[in-house]
């Protein structure tokens, strides 16, 4: 095994270097603190491997993404989402028998407990479907108790419940939003058709399935199914490491996904393109604003991809196909193409490796499929659920899994004396600062002022500014 040598304070410490399947290397620092007393600091975990995983491989420099070894391009072209979900979860593409049995289980698990439907009545009509999804998925824990020791059969059922019911809850949330009765899932329909039917059919009208739309949504779900240790998946692993209930674990992933720097970006891209169109700009003015940091070009940039995001390439081609259908006119796509073209010639974006990410074109696909704007991130969550579960499952089986508990470098006040209520507001000094001040003024005659931490408005800081009385 290779070793890395750390020289700190004149003492050398040898650390193991691990090599992954594709040759990527990582220094194992698990024993660093006990050997040297120091920890590593890596805000945003940009340089930290939090686990070993056999689910997904990606190479951001080369624009490679593979699920269980299969290139994303091939899976998007040749596999359905349900097959990909099986692959992520169980490590192999299913045989037809395995696929039938998995599809059957998903169908049988697609209904949510009827009492849960009443919950929808209590939410306000304007509730964001992501808020509903987070809450409803967490509440599955109360309707489908999970045994303390879960065997393979129970685990298979939990996985099927989540993959299938996240989709049912998503469609019910939309129906609540538009004030229509819920449409139940049907065993006669495949995964995506079932979802579209629950969304768009009603007691007074049938929904006509368009095979191009079905394929586009299926591909969207395949492309979103996993992306190794992103924000929501790491959240799932972190919450899961405490052995929390699996429904709560997936709900935490959904909550993390909601943010606009993560899954919420697909909504933001459409909002951005619409506002550019409305302002009469063709994208050039917006790009200048983004370069001045007055705006952020949503759907651009990625923590990991530094050349291109392979998912964006597939979705761009899909956009061309879907939006070139007769009668479809989408001026937002034209703006998106112009922005991409201009940004990819601009030094600001090139020098920072900012390229379209999966969200740049995905919103346009969803819009063309008539998916309502507020449901965009929900669709991302339906797609990502198998990925979250695959990581949760992998983590459960790894005997080295420990509760996630990072360290920190504390930069707050040093030890100080407790201040009784009637004395607060007067200038206070920490005991350490007092000691330091005494030493520094006594020694060199110099005095370095202490930095003040920002205080919430209305509260008093340690110099008694903004003082207000507590009730
Ligand atoms: N528009 C303009 N400037 C940008 C953008 C952007 N979209 N993204 C990054 N930059 C600049 C940033 O201002 C910084 O500039 P400087 O070096 O002058 O300070 C530099 O590029 C590095 O940016 P960063 O914020 O340090 O990069 P990050 O790795 O922390 O953030 C990101 C990655 C995806 C959050 C960010 O690129 C971003 O906010 N993009 C827009 C939101 C978006 O599309 N999110 C979806 C991500 S893909 C889906 C998913 O996996 O969830």
XYZ file of C-alpha atoms and ligand atoms in Angstrom:
523
model
C 0.000 0.000 0.000
C 1.293 3.530 -0.797
C 2.043 5.892 2.023
C 1.862 9.633 2.365
C 4.143 11.308 4.878
C 2.993 14.296 6.862
C 5.640 16.410 8.490
C 4.166 18.478 11.295
C 6.220 20.155 13.974
C 9.282 18.213 12.837
C 7.592 14.848 13.413
C 6.842 12.594 10.424
C 3.619 10.589 10.331
C 2.938 7.939 7.702
C -0.596 7.724 6.350
C -2.034 4.998 4.106
C -3.032 5.982 0.581
C -6.036 4.079 -0.774
C -6.600 3.503 -4.491
C -10.096 3.181 -5.966
C -11.167 0.986 -8.902
C -10.439 3.724 -11.428
C -7.110 4.721 -9.918
C -8.351 7.647 -7.821
C -6.340 8.103 -4.644
C -7.241 9.160 -1.114
C -5.147 9.594 2.017
C -6.640 7.703 4.933
C -6.632 10.181 7.824
C -8.752 8.166 10.240
C -5.863 7.868 12.690
C -4.466 11.360 12.095
C -5.821 13.003 15.232
C -4.901 10.215 17.602
C -1.363 10.140 16.191
C -0.710 13.874 15.813
C -3.437 15.737 17.734
C -4.510 17.640 14.626
C -7.539 17.360 12.382
C -8.119 18.413 8.765
C -10.312 21.353 7.786
C -12.311 21.189 4.557
C -15.317 23.514 4.424
C -17.957 22.196 2.038
C -16.114 18.817 1.978
C -14.724 19.691 -1.460
C -11.643 17.595 -0.802
C -12.941 14.975 1.581
C -13.923 11.392 0.816
C -16.575 10.526 3.391
C -16.860 6.823 2.542
C -15.946 4.124 0.077
C -18.785 3.279 -2.289
C -19.427 0.884 -5.167
C -22.579 2.605 -6.453
C -21.536 5.420 -8.786
C -18.297 6.554 -10.346
C -17.759 10.013 -11.708
C -14.749 11.799 -13.103
C -15.421 15.523 -13.173
C -12.363 16.333 -15.266
C -13.317 13.905 -18.040
C -17.115 14.286 -17.765
C -17.646 10.611 -16.910
C -20.634 9.279 -14.968
C -21.289 5.573 -14.461
C -23.805 3.687 -12.336
C -22.332 0.387 -11.117
C -19.832 0.574 -13.997
C -22.339 1.299 -16.790
C -21.920 4.621 -18.678
C -24.800 7.024 -18.122
C -25.129 7.564 -21.894
C -25.878 3.875 -22.430
C -28.289 3.609 -19.528
C -30.161 6.745 -20.640
C -30.517 5.382 -24.183
C -31.311 1.755 -23.384
C -32.720 1.300 -19.893
C -35.937 2.298 -18.189
C -35.857 4.045 -14.826
C -37.135 0.975 -12.957
C -34.257 -1.114 -14.337
C -31.787 1.566 -13.308
C -33.320 1.726 -9.826
C -32.794 -2.035 -9.512
C -29.232 -1.731 -10.804
C -28.338 0.985 -8.300
C -29.886 -0.904 -5.426
C -28.734 -4.444 -6.094
C -25.581 -3.904 -8.157
C -26.572 -5.731 -11.394
C -28.956 -5.073 -14.272
C -32.022 -7.241 -13.605
C -32.936 -10.314 -15.660
C -36.474 -10.141 -17.092
C -37.702 -12.279 -14.215
C -36.079 -10.011 -11.635
C -37.398 -6.932 -13.426
C -40.959 -8.308 -13.493
C -40.820 -9.178 -9.858
C -39.384 -5.742 -8.910
C -41.978 -3.931 -11.070
C -44.740 -6.041 -9.497
C -43.514 -5.142 -6.023
C -43.415 -1.444 -6.935
C -46.986 -1.670 -8.237
C -48.225 -3.479 -5.150
C -46.562 -0.886 -2.945
C -47.748 2.198 -4.792
C -50.799 3.039 -2.679
C -50.266 5.072 0.454
C -52.297 4.315 3.551
C -55.737 5.833 2.981
C -55.578 7.774 6.266
C -52.537 9.627 4.943
C -54.679 11.163 2.219
C -56.453 13.173 4.922
C -53.171 14.853 5.818
C -53.232 16.616 2.480
C -56.418 18.440 3.500
C -54.631 20.196 6.347
C -51.943 21.836 4.213
C -52.608 25.262 2.736
C -53.404 25.259 -0.985
C -50.297 27.268 -1.774
C -47.977 24.800 0.036
C -44.871 24.036 -1.992
C -44.992 20.369 -3.094
C -41.432 19.868 -1.772
C -42.653 20.857 1.702
C -45.480 18.347 1.392
C -43.175 15.638 0.087
C -40.674 16.071 2.933
C -43.423 15.902 5.540
C -45.400 13.072 3.988
C -42.359 10.869 3.433
C -41.309 11.353 7.065
C -44.823 10.445 8.156
C -44.650 7.124 6.265
C -42.552 6.058 9.277
C -45.674 6.146 11.438
C -47.799 4.110 9.019
C -45.210 1.526 8.046
C -43.225 0.721 11.188
C -39.783 -0.618 10.464
C -38.477 -3.439 12.692
C -35.415 -2.728 14.761
C -33.542 -5.583 13.019
C -34.441 -5.466 9.347
C -34.084 -8.664 7.278
C -33.706 -8.760 3.470
C -37.456 -9.177 2.876
C -38.379 -6.190 5.040
C -35.647 -4.156 3.397
C -36.952 -5.039 -0.090
C -40.417 -3.877 0.974
C -39.144 -0.623 2.490
C -37.233 0.119 -0.718
C -40.290 -0.631 -2.876
C -42.511 1.512 -0.649
C -40.208 4.475 -0.946
C -39.444 4.269 -4.674
C -43.135 3.841 -5.451
C -44.809 5.989 -2.814
C -42.608 9.049 -3.265
C -44.114 9.156 -6.772
C -47.689 8.682 -5.466
C -47.248 11.375 -2.798
C -45.769 13.712 -5.408
C -48.810 13.328 -7.675
C -51.262 13.655 -4.748
C -49.455 16.851 -3.659
C -49.994 18.331 -7.099
C -53.675 17.394 -7.080
C -54.007 19.061 -3.685
C -52.266 22.133 -5.092
C -54.752 22.472 -7.968
C -57.762 21.448 -5.887
C -58.604 18.231 -7.745
C -59.313 14.795 -6.251
C -56.379 12.433 -6.039
C -56.047 9.867 -8.836
C -54.929 6.464 -7.590
C -52.017 4.531 -9.095
C -52.862 1.696 -11.484
C -51.153 -1.679 -11.832
C -51.876 -1.518 -15.592
C -49.433 1.339 -16.130
C -45.648 1.443 -16.058
C -43.767 3.681 -13.637
C -43.665 6.923 -15.616
C -47.048 6.488 -17.339
C -48.547 5.818 -13.914
C -47.099 9.039 -12.559
C -48.276 11.126 -15.518
C -51.735 9.580 -15.240
C -51.944 10.391 -11.514
C -50.867 13.946 -12.307
C -52.972 14.757 -15.343
C -56.045 12.550 -15.546
C -59.160 13.463 -13.600
C -62.639 12.050 -13.039
C -63.774 14.028 -16.090
C -60.890 13.530 -18.490
C -58.475 10.808 -19.476
C -54.844 11.582 -20.008
C -53.418 10.774 -23.432
C -49.889 9.451 -23.030
C -47.338 10.822 -25.507
C -44.481 8.283 -25.937
C -41.946 11.099 -26.484
C -42.947 12.726 -23.207
C -42.858 9.374 -21.394
C -39.357 8.696 -22.757
C -38.207 12.212 -21.848
C -39.417 11.907 -18.241
C -37.995 8.402 -17.953
C -34.614 9.657 -19.190
C -34.803 12.606 -16.793
C -35.314 10.161 -13.905
C -32.464 7.904 -15.062
C -30.095 10.877 -15.253
C -31.037 12.033 -11.757
C -31.017 8.589 -10.139
C -27.637 8.942 -8.440
C -24.663 11.251 -8.273
C -22.407 9.838 -5.561
C -21.720 12.001 -2.475
C -23.689 15.153 -3.345
C -25.362 17.288 -0.669
C -28.585 15.255 -0.340
C -26.923 11.831 -0.579
C -24.347 12.804 2.024
C -27.237 14.013 4.175
C -28.908 10.625 3.754
C -25.692 8.888 4.781
C -25.203 11.225 7.711
C -28.733 10.857 9.066
C -28.709 7.130 8.269
C -25.475 6.660 10.209
C -27.367 7.334 13.447
C -29.601 4.354 12.523
C -32.589 6.700 12.213
C -35.808 5.407 10.685
C -35.339 4.946 6.929
C -38.371 7.087 6.023
C -36.939 9.947 8.102
C -33.583 9.360 6.405
C -35.062 9.760 2.913
C -37.105 12.736 4.076
C -33.849 14.415 5.151
C -32.450 13.809 1.660
C -35.528 15.460 0.139
C -35.109 18.462 2.449
C -31.455 18.863 1.405
C -32.380 18.553 -2.248
C -34.909 21.383 -2.012
C -32.260 24.128 -1.829
C -31.643 26.174 -4.965
C -27.957 25.377 -5.010
C -28.918 21.717 -5.335
C -32.148 20.268 -6.777
C -33.987 23.572 -6.548
C -31.812 24.928 -9.363
C -34.005 23.416 -12.095
C -36.846 25.742 -11.076
C -34.502 28.689 -10.854
C -33.230 28.155 -14.401
C -36.721 28.514 -15.859
C -37.390 31.585 -13.689
C -34.105 33.077 -14.896
C -34.775 32.331 -18.577
C -38.321 33.707 -18.292
C -37.092 36.936 -16.694
C -34.413 37.325 -19.396
C -37.085 36.876 -22.071
C -39.433 39.322 -20.370
C -36.733 41.978 -20.093
C -36.049 41.822 -23.845
C -32.481 40.621 -23.250
C -31.089 37.774 -25.356
C -28.922 36.596 -22.467
C -25.880 38.804 -23.070
C -26.874 41.423 -20.493
C -27.554 38.699 -17.927
C -24.143 37.163 -18.526
C -22.494 40.531 -17.878
C -24.477 40.809 -14.605
C -23.363 37.310 -13.615
C -19.738 38.257 -14.260
C -20.161 41.299 -12.010
C -21.633 38.912 -9.368
C -24.938 40.772 -9.528
C -26.672 37.602 -10.666
C -25.878 33.898 -10.720
C -26.210 31.991 -13.935
C -28.413 29.172 -12.665
C -27.770 25.777 -14.220
C -24.096 26.619 -14.662
C -21.160 25.416 -12.631
C -20.647 22.271 -10.637
C -18.549 21.345 -7.668
C -17.263 18.229 -9.390
C -17.593 18.580 -13.180
C -14.816 20.781 -14.506
C -15.175 20.209 -18.284
C -18.755 19.184 -18.964
C -21.646 17.475 -17.237
C -22.548 14.404 -19.346
C -26.149 14.609 -18.133
C -26.478 18.133 -19.549
C -25.303 16.889 -22.964
C -27.972 14.162 -23.010
C -30.696 16.569 -21.872
C -29.712 19.196 -24.431
C -30.130 16.600 -27.209
C -33.449 15.539 -25.692
C -34.562 19.188 -25.675
C -33.787 19.449 -29.376
C -35.909 16.351 -30.017
C -38.837 17.313 -27.790
C -38.940 20.970 -28.708
C -38.679 20.415 -32.443
C -42.049 18.648 -32.485
C -44.629 20.422 -34.683
C -46.518 23.139 -32.854
C -43.981 23.402 -30.019
C -42.447 26.820 -29.705
C -40.138 27.454 -26.824
C -38.364 30.803 -26.820
C -36.728 29.901 -23.489
C -34.774 27.123 -25.212
C -33.472 29.632 -27.784
C -32.261 31.880 -24.955
C -30.669 28.912 -23.174
C -28.758 27.982 -26.339
C -27.574 31.573 -26.794
C -26.451 31.808 -23.171
C -24.537 28.556 -23.395
C -22.856 29.628 -26.624
C -21.872 33.023 -25.232
C -20.719 31.692 -21.850
C -18.568 29.017 -23.423
C -16.612 31.716 -25.261
C -16.246 33.943 -22.244
C -13.096 33.947 -20.170
C -15.021 34.437 -16.890
C -16.793 31.085 -17.319
C -13.910 29.273 -19.006
C -11.342 30.236 -16.398
C -13.638 29.050 -13.595
C -14.643 25.845 -15.405
C -18.302 26.832 -15.427
C -20.349 24.721 -17.864
C -24.046 23.862 -18.097
C -24.995 21.341 -15.429
C -27.895 18.877 -15.423
C -30.336 21.589 -14.370
C -29.670 23.931 -17.264
C -31.758 21.906 -19.720
C -33.817 19.691 -17.403
C -36.350 22.411 -16.579
C -36.995 22.898 -20.293
C -37.715 19.177 -20.684
C -40.130 19.266 -17.765
C -41.776 22.400 -19.076
C -42.227 20.796 -22.508
C -43.832 17.817 -20.751
C -46.265 20.237 -19.033
C -44.884 19.460 -15.588
C -45.842 22.441 -13.425
C -42.998 24.677 -12.333
C -43.362 23.935 -8.605
C -43.058 20.215 -9.303
C -39.631 20.367 -10.949
C -37.612 19.623 -7.821
C -40.164 16.976 -6.842
C -39.371 15.154 -10.095
C -35.698 15.332 -9.178
C -36.580 13.756 -5.801
C -38.502 10.900 -7.475
C -35.455 10.245 -9.640
C -32.939 10.461 -6.788
C -34.837 8.202 -4.353
C -33.255 4.937 -5.663
C -29.805 6.535 -5.377
C -30.408 7.624 -1.784
C -31.689 4.140 -0.940
C -28.752 2.441 -2.665
C -26.345 4.456 -0.482
C -28.389 3.801 2.639
C -28.415 0.075 1.813
C -24.688 0.041 1.104
C -23.985 1.865 4.338
C -26.082 -0.601 6.374
C -24.041 -3.472 5.003
C -20.648 -1.906 5.589
C -19.256 -3.124 8.881
C -16.931 -0.103 9.049
C -19.829 2.377 9.080
C -19.671 4.626 12.119
C -21.954 7.432 13.154
C -21.022 10.533 11.134
C -19.448 12.984 13.510
C -17.064 15.519 11.958
C -14.693 17.680 13.967
C -14.368 21.443 13.802
C -11.904 24.211 14.530
C -13.508 26.331 17.214
C -13.163 30.082 16.614
C -15.678 31.447 19.147
C -15.011 33.250 22.441
C -12.470 31.725 24.788
C -13.452 30.793 28.354
C -15.237 33.679 30.047
C -17.051 34.380 33.278
C -20.806 33.897 33.440
C -22.667 37.251 33.487
C -25.666 37.530 35.845
C -28.751 38.995 34.142
C -28.581 42.346 35.960
C -24.966 42.861 34.906
C -25.388 42.183 31.195
C -24.865 45.090 28.846
C -21.748 46.332 30.592
C -18.425 45.873 28.772
C -17.152 42.322 29.343
C -13.848 40.760 28.654
C -13.012 37.089 28.431
C -10.590 35.725 30.976
C -8.259 34.617 28.193
C -8.456 37.997 26.495
C -7.759 39.616 29.852
C -4.766 37.372 30.322
C -3.570 38.008 26.769
C -4.016 41.744 27.140
C -2.122 41.771 30.399
C 0.695 39.751 28.895
C 0.905 41.719 25.659
C 0.722 45.153 27.276
C 3.145 44.105 29.983
C 5.626 42.586 27.542
C 5.971 44.398 24.229
C 3.720 47.315 24.967
C 1.535 46.363 21.968
C -2.184 45.605 22.228
C -4.128 43.720 19.511
C -7.856 44.503 19.634
C -10.151 41.485 19.914
C -12.360 40.826 16.856
C -16.050 41.084 17.623
C -18.372 38.368 16.405
C -21.483 39.614 14.586
C -24.535 39.611 16.836
C -28.163 39.104 15.873
C -30.005 42.445 15.633
C -31.583 43.600 18.854
C -29.238 41.606 21.070
C -26.355 43.063 22.915
C -22.770 42.362 21.989
C -20.038 42.132 24.529
C -19.393 45.875 24.371
C -22.993 46.624 25.250
C -23.964 47.965 21.804
C -27.573 47.627 20.635
C -28.439 46.809 24.220
C -32.034 45.845 24.783
C -33.669 44.475 27.888
C -34.756 40.873 27.931
C -38.409 40.287 28.776
N -22.727 31.926 -12.219
C -21.736 32.843 -12.082
N -20.610 32.630 -11.380
C -20.475 31.425 -10.803
C -21.451 30.425 -10.921
C -22.600 30.711 -11.668
N -23.557 29.783 -11.808
N -21.061 29.315 -10.239
C -19.868 29.624 -9.713
N -19.515 30.890 -10.048
C -18.250 31.573 -9.717
C -18.233 31.976 -8.259
O -18.771 33.264 -8.076
C -16.755 31.898 -7.963
O -16.138 33.024 -8.541
P -14.821 33.688 -7.860
O -13.746 32.657 -7.999
O -14.591 34.923 -8.645
O -15.188 33.972 -6.435
C -16.286 30.687 -8.760
O -17.209 30.609 -9.873
C -16.307 29.376 -7.976
O -17.637 29.186 -7.490
P -18.045 28.471 -6.150
O -19.356 29.041 -5.665
O -16.889 28.465 -5.215
O -18.282 26.994 -6.646
P -18.914 25.833 -5.796
O -18.256 24.582 -6.246
O -18.889 26.141 -4.342
O -20.452 25.856 -6.216
C -22.431 25.485 -7.436
C -21.008 24.992 -7.148
C -23.136 24.429 -8.292
C -23.217 25.615 -6.114
C -22.354 26.850 -8.156
O -21.650 26.716 -9.369
C -23.737 27.440 -8.392
O -24.289 28.100 -7.501
N -24.341 27.211 -9.609
C -25.655 27.693 -9.866
C -26.680 26.813 -9.151
C -26.857 25.479 -9.839
O -26.968 25.412 -11.061
N -26.919 24.397 -9.030
C -27.136 23.058 -9.538
C -25.919 22.191 -9.357
S -26.026 20.679 -10.317
C -27.300 19.807 -9.637
C -26.949 19.150 -8.375
O -26.047 18.297 -8.343
O -27.602 19.474 -7.380
